Tab-separated table of C-alpha atoms and ligand atoms in Angstrom:
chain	number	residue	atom	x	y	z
G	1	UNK	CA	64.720	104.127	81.555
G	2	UNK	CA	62.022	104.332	83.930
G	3	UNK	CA	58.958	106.720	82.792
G	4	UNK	CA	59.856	110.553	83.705
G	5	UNK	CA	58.501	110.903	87.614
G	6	UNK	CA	56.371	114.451	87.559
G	7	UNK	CA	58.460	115.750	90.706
G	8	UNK	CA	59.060	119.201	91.575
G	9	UNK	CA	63.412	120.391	91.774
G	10	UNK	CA	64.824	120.338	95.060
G	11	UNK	CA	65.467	124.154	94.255
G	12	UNK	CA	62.161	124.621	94.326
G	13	UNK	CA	61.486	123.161	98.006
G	14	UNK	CA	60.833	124.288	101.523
G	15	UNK	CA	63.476	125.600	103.169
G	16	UNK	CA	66.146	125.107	100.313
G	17	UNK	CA	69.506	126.884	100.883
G	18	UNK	CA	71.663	125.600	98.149
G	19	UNK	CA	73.913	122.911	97.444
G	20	UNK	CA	74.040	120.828	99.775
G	21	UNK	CA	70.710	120.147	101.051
G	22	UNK	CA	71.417	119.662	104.697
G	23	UNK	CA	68.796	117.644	107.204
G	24	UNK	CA	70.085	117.171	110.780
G	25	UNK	CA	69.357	116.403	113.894
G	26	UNK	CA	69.955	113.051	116.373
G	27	UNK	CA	69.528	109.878	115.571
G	28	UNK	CA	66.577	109.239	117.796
G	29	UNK	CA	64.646	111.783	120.009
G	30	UNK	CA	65.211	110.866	123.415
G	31	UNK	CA	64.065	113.511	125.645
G	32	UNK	CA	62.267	117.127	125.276
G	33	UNK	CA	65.558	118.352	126.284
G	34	UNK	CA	67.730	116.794	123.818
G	35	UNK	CA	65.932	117.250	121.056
G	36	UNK	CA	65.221	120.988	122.043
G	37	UNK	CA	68.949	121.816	122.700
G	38	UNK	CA	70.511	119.784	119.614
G	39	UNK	CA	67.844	121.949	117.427
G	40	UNK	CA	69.188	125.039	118.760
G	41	UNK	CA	72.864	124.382	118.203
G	42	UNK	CA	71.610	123.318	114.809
G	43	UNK	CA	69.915	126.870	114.280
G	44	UNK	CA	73.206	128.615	115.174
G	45	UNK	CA	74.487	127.053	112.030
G	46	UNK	CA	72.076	128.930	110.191
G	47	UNK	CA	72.823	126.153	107.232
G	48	UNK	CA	70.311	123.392	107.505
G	49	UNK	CA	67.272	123.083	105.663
G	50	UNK	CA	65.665	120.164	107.957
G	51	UNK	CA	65.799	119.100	111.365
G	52	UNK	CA	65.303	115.198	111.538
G	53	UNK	CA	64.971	112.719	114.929
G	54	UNK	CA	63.749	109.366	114.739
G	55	UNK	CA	60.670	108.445	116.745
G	56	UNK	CA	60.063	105.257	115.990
G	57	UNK	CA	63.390	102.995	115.148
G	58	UNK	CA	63.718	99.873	113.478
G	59	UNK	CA	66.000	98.354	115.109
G	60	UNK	CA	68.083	95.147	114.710
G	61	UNK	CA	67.723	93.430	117.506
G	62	UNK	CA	64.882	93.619	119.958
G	63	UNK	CA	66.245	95.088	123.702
G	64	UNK	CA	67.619	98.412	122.214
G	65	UNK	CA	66.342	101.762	122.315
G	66	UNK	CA	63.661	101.172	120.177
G	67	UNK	CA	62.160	105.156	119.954
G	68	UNK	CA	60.126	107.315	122.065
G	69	UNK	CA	57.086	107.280	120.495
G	70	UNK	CA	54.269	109.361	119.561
G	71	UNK	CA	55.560	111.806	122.695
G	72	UNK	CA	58.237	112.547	120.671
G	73	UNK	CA	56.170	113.968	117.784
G	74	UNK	CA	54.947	117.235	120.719
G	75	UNK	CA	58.637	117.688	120.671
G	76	UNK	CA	58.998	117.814	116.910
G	77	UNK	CA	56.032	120.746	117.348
G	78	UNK	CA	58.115	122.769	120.037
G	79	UNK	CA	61.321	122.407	117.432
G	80	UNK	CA	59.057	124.061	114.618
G	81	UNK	CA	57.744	126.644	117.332
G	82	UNK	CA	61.506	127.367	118.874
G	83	UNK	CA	63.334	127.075	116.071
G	84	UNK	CA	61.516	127.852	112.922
G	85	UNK	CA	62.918	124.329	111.252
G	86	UNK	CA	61.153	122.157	109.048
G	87	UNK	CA	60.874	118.402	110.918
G	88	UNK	CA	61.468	115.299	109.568
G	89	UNK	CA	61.033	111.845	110.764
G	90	UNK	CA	61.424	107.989	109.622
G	91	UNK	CA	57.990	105.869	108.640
G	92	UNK	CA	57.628	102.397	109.071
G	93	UNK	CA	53.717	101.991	108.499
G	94	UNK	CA	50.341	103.362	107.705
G	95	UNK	CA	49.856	104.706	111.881
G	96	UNK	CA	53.620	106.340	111.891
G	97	UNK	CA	52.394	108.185	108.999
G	98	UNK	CA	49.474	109.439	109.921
G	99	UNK	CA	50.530	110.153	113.367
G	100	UNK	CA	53.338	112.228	111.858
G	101	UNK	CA	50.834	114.212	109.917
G	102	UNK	CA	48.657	115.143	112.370
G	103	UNK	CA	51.937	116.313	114.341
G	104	UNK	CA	52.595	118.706	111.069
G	105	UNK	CA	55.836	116.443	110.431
G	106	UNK	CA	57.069	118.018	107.016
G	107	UNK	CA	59.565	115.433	105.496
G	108	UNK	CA	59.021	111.707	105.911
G	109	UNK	CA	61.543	109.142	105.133
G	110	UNK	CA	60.934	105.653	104.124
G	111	UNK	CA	63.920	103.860	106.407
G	112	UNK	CA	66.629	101.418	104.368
G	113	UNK	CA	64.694	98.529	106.478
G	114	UNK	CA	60.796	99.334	104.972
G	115	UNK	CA	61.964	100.210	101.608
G	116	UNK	CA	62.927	96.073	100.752
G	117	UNK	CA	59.663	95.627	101.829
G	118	UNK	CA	56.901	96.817	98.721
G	119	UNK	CA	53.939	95.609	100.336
G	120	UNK	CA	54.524	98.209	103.381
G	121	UNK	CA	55.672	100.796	100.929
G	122	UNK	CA	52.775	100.597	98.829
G	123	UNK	CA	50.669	100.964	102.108
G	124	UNK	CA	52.157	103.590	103.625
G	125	UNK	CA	51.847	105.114	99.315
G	126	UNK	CA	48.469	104.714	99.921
G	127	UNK	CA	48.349	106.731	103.098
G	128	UNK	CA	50.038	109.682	101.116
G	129	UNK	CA	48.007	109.628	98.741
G	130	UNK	CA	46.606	113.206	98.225
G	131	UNK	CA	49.182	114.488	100.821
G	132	UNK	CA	51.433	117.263	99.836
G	133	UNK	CA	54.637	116.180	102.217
G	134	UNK	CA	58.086	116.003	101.067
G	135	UNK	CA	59.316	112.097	100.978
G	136	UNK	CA	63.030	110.456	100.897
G	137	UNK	CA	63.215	106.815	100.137
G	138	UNK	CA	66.270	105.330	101.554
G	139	UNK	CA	67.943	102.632	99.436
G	140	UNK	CA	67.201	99.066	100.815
G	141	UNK	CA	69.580	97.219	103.268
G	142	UNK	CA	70.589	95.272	100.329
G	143	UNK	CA	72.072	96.496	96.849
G	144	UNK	CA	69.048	95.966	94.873
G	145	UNK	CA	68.464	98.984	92.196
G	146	UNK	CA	65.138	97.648	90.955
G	147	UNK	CA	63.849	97.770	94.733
G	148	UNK	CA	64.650	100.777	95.363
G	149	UNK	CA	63.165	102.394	91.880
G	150	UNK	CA	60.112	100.207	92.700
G	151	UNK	CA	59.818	101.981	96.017
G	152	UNK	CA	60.191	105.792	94.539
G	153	UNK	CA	57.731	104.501	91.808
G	154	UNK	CA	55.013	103.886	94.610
G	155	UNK	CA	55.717	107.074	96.381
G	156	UNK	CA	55.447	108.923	93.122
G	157	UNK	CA	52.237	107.170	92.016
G	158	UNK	CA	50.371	108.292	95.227
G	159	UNK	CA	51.399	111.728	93.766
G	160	UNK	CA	53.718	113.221	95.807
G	161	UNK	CA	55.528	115.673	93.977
G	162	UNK	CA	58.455	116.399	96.110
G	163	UNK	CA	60.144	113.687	96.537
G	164	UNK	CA	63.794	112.064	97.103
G	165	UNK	CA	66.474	109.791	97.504
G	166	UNK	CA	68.803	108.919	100.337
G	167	UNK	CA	71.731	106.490	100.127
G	168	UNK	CA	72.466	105.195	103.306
G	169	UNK	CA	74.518	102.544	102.323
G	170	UNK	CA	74.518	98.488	101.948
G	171	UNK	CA	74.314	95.688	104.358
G	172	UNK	CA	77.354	93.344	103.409
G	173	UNK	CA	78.683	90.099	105.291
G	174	UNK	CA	82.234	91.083	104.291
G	175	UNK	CA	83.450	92.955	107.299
G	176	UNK	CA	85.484	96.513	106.590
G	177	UNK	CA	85.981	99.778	108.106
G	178	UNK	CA	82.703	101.159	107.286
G	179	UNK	CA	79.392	100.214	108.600
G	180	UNK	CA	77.523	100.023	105.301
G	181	UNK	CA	79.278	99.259	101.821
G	182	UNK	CA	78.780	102.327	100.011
G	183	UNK	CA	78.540	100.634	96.131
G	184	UNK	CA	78.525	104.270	94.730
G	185	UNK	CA	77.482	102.620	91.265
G	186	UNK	CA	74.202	102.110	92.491
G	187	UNK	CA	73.217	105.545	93.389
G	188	UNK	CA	74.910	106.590	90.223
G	189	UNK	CA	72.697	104.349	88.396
G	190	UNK	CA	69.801	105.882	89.759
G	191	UNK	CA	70.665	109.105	88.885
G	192	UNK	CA	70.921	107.686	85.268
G	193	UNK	CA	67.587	106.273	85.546
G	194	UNK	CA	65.501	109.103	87.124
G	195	UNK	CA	68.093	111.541	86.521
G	196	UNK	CA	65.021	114.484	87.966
G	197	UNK	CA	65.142	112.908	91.538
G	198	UNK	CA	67.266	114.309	94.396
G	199	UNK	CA	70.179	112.248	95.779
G	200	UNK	CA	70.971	112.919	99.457
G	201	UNK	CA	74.150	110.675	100.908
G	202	UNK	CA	73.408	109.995	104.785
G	203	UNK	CA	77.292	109.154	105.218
G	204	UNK	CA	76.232	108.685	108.949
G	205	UNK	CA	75.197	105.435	108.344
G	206	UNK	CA	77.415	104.505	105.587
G	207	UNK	CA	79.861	105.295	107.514
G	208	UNK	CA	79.095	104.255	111.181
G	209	UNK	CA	81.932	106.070	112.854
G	210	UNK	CA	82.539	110.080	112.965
G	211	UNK	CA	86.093	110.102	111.502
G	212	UNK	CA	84.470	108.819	108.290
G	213	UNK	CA	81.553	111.374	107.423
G	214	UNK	CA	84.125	114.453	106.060
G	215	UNK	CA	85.506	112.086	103.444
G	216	UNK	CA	81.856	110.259	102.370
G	217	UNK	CA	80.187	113.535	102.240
G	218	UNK	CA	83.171	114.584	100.235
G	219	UNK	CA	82.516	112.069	97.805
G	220	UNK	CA	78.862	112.623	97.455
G	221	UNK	CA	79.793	116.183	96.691
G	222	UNK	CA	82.271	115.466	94.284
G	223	UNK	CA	79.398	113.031	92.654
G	224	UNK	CA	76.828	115.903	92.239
G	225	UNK	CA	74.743	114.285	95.226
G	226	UNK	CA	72.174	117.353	96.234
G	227	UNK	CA	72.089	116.738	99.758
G	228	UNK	CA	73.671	115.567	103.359
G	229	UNK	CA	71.464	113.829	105.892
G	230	UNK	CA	74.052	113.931	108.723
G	231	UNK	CA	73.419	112.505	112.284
G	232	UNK	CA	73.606	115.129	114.993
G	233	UNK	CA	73.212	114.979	118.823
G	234	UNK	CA	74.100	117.534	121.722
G	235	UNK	CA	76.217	115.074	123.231
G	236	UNK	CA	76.939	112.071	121.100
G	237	UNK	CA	78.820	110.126	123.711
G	238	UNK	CA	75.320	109.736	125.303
G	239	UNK	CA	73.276	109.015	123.023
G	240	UNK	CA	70.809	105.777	122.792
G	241	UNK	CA	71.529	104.828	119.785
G	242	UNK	CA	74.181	105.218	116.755
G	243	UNK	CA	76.197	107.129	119.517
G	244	UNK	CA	79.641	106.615	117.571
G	245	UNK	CA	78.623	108.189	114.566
G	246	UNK	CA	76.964	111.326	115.758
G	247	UNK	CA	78.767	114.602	115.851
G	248	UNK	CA	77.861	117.884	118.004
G	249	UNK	CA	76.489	120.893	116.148
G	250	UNK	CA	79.167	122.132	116.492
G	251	UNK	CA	81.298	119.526	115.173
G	252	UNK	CA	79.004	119.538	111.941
G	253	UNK	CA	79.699	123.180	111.066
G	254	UNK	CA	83.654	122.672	111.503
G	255	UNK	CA	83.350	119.675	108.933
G	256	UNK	CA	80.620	121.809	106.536
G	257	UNK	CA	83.575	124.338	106.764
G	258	UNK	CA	85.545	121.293	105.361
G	259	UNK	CA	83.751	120.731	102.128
G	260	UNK	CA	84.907	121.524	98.736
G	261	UNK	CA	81.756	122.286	96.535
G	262	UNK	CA	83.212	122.032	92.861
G	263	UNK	CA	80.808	123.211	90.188
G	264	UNK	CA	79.259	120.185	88.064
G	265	UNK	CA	79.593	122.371	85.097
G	266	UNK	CA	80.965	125.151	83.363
G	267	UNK	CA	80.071	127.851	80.879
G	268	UNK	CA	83.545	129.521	80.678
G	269	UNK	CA	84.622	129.317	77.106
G	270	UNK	CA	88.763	129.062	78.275
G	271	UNK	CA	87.207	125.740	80.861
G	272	UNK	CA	85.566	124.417	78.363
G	273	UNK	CA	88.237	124.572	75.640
G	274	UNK	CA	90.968	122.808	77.593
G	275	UNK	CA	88.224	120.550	79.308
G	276	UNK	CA	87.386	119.594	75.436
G	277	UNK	CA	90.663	118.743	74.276
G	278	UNK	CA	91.190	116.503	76.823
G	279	UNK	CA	87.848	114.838	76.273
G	280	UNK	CA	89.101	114.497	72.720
G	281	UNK	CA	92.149	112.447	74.077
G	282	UNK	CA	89.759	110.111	75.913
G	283	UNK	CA	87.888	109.312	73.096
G	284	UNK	CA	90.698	108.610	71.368
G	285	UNK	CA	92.507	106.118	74.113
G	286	UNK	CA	88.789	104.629	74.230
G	287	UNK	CA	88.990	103.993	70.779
G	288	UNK	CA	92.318	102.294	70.575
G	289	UNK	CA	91.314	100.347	73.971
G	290	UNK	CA	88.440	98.776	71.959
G	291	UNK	CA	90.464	98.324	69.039
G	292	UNK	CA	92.785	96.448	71.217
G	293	UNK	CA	90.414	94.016	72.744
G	294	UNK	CA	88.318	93.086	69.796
G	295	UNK	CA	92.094	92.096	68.799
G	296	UNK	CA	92.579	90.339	71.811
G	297	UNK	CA	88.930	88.293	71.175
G	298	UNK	CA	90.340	87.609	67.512
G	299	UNK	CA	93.030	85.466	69.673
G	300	UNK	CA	91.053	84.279	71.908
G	301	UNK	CA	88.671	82.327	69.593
G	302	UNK	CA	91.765	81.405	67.812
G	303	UNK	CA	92.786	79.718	70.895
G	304	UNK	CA	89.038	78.269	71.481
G	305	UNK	CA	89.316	76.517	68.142
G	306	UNK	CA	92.563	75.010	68.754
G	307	UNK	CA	91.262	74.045	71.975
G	308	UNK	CA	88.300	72.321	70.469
G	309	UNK	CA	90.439	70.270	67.819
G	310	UNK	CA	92.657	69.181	70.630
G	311	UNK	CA	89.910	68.224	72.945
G	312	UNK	CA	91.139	70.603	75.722
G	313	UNK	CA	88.593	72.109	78.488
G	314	UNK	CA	88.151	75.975	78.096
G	315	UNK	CA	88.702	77.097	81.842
G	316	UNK	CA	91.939	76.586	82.380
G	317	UNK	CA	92.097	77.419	85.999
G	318	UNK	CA	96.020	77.979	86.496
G	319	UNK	CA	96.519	79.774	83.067
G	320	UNK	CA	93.916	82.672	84.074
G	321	UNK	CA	95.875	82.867	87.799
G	322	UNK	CA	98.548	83.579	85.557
G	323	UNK	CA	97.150	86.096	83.800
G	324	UNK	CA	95.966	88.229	86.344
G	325	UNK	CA	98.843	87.799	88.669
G	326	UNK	CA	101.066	89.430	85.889
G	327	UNK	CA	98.066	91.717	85.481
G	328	UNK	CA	98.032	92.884	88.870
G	329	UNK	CA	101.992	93.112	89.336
G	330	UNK	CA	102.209	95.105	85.793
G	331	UNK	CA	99.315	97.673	87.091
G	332	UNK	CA	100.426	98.351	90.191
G	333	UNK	CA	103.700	99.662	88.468
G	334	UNK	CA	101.449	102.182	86.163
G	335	UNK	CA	99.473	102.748	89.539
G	336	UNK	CA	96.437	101.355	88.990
G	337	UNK	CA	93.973	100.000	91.403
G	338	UNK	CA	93.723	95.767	92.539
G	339	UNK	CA	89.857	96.725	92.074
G	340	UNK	CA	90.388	98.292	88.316
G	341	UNK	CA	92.499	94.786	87.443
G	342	UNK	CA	90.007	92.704	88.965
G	343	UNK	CA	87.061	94.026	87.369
G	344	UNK	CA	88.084	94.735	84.013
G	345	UNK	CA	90.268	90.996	83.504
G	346	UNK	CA	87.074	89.277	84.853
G	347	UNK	CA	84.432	91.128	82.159
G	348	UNK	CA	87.581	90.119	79.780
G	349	UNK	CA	87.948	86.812	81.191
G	350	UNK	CA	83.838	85.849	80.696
G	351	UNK	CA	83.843	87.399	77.342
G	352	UNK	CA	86.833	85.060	76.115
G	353	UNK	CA	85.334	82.210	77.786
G	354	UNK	CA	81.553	82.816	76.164
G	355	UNK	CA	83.487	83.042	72.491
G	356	UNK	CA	85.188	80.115	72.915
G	357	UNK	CA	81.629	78.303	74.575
G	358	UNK	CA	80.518	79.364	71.400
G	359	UNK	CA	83.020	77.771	69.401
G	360	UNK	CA	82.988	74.740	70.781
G	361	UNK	CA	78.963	74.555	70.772
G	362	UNK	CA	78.971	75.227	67.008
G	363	UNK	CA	79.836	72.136	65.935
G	364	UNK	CA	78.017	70.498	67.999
G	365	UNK	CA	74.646	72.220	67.407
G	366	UNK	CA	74.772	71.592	63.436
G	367	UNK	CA	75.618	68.128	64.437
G	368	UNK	CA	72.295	68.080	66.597
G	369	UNK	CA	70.245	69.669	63.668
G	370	UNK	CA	71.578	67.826	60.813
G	371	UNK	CA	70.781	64.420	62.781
G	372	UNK	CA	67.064	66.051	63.145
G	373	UNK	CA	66.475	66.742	59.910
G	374	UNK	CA	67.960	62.918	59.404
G	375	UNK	CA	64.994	61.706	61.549
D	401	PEP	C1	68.052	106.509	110.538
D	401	PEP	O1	68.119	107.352	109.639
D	401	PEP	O2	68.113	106.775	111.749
D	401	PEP	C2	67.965	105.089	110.196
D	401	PEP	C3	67.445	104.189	110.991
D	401	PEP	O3	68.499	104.832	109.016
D	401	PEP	P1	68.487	103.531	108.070
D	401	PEP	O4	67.075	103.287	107.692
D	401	PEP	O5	69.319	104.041	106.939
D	401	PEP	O6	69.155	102.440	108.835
D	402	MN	MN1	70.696	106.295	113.137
C-alpha cells in the first residue's frame, strides 16, 4: 500500500457539484470563437465543474494540429471572465506550466504521453512546488500501475493537495472497437492503493468514437469513478483534432440525462439485510470453490508424480487444448464469459504446472545436495 497521500476530498474542491465531477470543453482550442461559444453552450448546462481545451498537444505524429499556443491561454481568461468556469489545460513541461499559471489556469493535467515519462514529471513537480492548483495525472499510454502511482507520488510530494486521477485508457497493438483498451483492473487497483485519490474516466479517449462515451461513462459510474472528463466542441465535425469523438453541448447534456447514478452504499436496514444474506451465499460458494480446487491440486500432483516415475514431460500441449475446449463449450452453456474461462483455467493451468515443477525438482535437488555433502 503506498503511504496515505495528504490530499484534500474532491467534495471539498472548487467548483464541485456532486457526483460526477464533470470537466468539458474541446479537445484543443482553436480559435477565440470556438472556445468562447463551446464554453457558453457548456454554461447552459449549468452541470460542469471545469471547462478544459488543450493548448499545447502532444501529438503522434508531427504535421497535425499541434495546439495554438500561449494565445490560447487569453482565451482561457475571457472563458473565466464570460462564463464564470474554472479552466483547465494539459502540461507537458516546466514553460507550459508556468505559462498556464500566470494565465490563472486552475486545473492542470499531466497528459497519458508525459506521465511514462518521470524525469518530466518530476520537473514539472518541481515547478508546482508551493503552488496551490488542482492536478489530474492521466494514466500512461501503457498499462503500467507502478508508473502511474510514481507519477501521483511526485505531484503529491511537491505538495499539492488537490489532486487526481484520470483514466484515459491504454495504448494496445491488438486492434478493437475502441481507441484505447480500457483494462478497468488497473484503475481499480489504484483505487485500492490510494483509495483517498479521485478517479475521473475521460471515456473520450478510451473510447475514440461518440457512440461509445454513454456506455464507458456508464461503467465508470457503476465503478464509483468521481468524475467525467468528456470532450466537447461547438461543432465536432470541424474540429482539428479528435473530431470523431467530440460531442456538442448539447449532445453532452442529452447523454448526462442518460446516466444512472446508483448509490455505492446503503444505510437502509431492509438493503442491507437482503444485500447480507446474499453476501453470506458468496462466501459460502467461495468457500466450496476453494475447497474444490485445493482438491483438484491434490490430483494434479498425483498426476505430476506419476508423470515423474514414467519419465513423461509436464506440459502436455494437446491435453490442456482439451481441457479448455470442454471448458469453454461447458461455460458457455451456464453463460459464462470466453474471458472468465480463459483467465481462471490459465491461473489453474500455471498453478498445476508449478506443483508438478515442484515434484519433479524434488528429487532431483536432494540428489544435488546429498552428492555435495558427498564431496
Ligand atoms: C487530451 O486530453 O486532449 C489528451 C491529449 O489526452 P491524452 O493525454 O489522454 O491522450
Ligand atoms: Mn483529445
Amino acid at each position: 500500500m503506498v503511504e496515505k497521500l495528504d490530499t484534500s476530498p474532491i467534495k471539498e474542491w472548487e467548483g464541485y457539484r456532486g457526483r460526477p465531477f464533470l470537466i468539458s470543453g474541446p479537445c484543443s482550442a482553436e480559435t477565440e470563437e470556438q472556445v468562447i461559444a463551446t464554453a457558453k453552450g457548456l454554461a447552459a448546462l449549468d452541470r460542469i465543474s471545469i471547462f478544459r481545451a488543450g493548448i499545447w498537444k502532444p501529438r503522434t505524429r508531427p504535421n497535425s494540429f499541434e495546439g495554438i499556443g500561449t494565445r490560447g491561454l487569453e482565451w482561457l481568461r475571457s472563458v473565466k471572465r464570460e462564463t464564470g468556469f474554472l479552466v483547465g489545460t494539459e502540461v507537458a513541461n516546466e514553460k507550459h506550466v508556468y505559462e498556464a499559471l500566470k494565465y490563472g489556469v486552475d486545473m492542470l493535467w499531466i497528459g497519458a504521453r508525459t506521465s511514462v515519462s518521470p524525469i518530466t514529471v518530476q520537473e514539472i513537480a518541481n515547478t508546482l512546488k508551493g503552488v496551490d492548483v488542482m492536478v489530474l495525472v492521466k494514466n500512461p499510454i501503457n498499462p503500467d500501475i507502478e508508473l502511474w502511482i510514481g507519477a501521483i507520488e511526485r505531484i503529491a510530494n511537491a505538495g499539492i493537495k488537490r489532486l487526481g486521477a484520470i483514466h484515459r485508457g491504454f495504448s494496445s497493438y491488438e486492434k478493437t472497437s475502441y481507441r484505447n483498451q480500457p483494462n478497468w483492473q488497473l484503475p481499480i487497483e489504484l483505487r485500492r492503493r490510494i483509495p483517498e485519490i479521485p478517479i475521473i474516466c475521460d471515456p473520450s479517449h478510451i473510447g475514440g468514437a461518440r457512440e461509445y462515451l454513454h456506455e464507458i461513462s456508464q461503467k465508470a459510474m457503476d465503478l464509483n469513478f468521481d468524475g467525467l472528463m468528456i470532450e466537447s466542441h461547438i461543432n465536432p465535425e470541424k474540429a482539428l483534432s479528435d473530431s470523431s469523438q467530440q460531442v456538442t453541448p448539447e449532445e453532452l447534456k442529452e447523454l448526462l440525462s442518460r446516466l444512472i447514478m446508483r448509490n455505492p452504499s446503503t444505510d437502509d436496514p431492509r438493503l442491507l439485510d437482503v444485500l447480507g444474506e446474499l453476501r453470506q451465499q458468496i462466501d459460502i460458494f467461495d468457500d466450496s470453490l476453494l475447497d474444490l480446487i485445493e482438491k483438484r491440486m491434490k490430483v494434479a500432483e498425483t498426476i505430476g508424480k506419476y508423470k515423474k516415475d514414467n519419465n513423461i514431460t509436464i506440459l502436455q500441449s494437446a491435453r490442456w487444448d482439451e481441457i479448455v475446449k470442454r471448458a469453454m463449450i461447458k461455460g458457455k452453456t451456464k453463460g459464462l464469459s470466453e474471458d472468465l474461462i480463459d483467465t481462471m483455467f490459465k491461473a489453474i493451468h500455471q498453478e498445476s504446472i508449478n506443483r508438478q515443477m515442484k515434484i519433479m525438482n524434488e528429487g532431483i535437488e536432494s540428489a544435488l545436495k546429498s552428492e555435495k555433502s558427498k564431496e
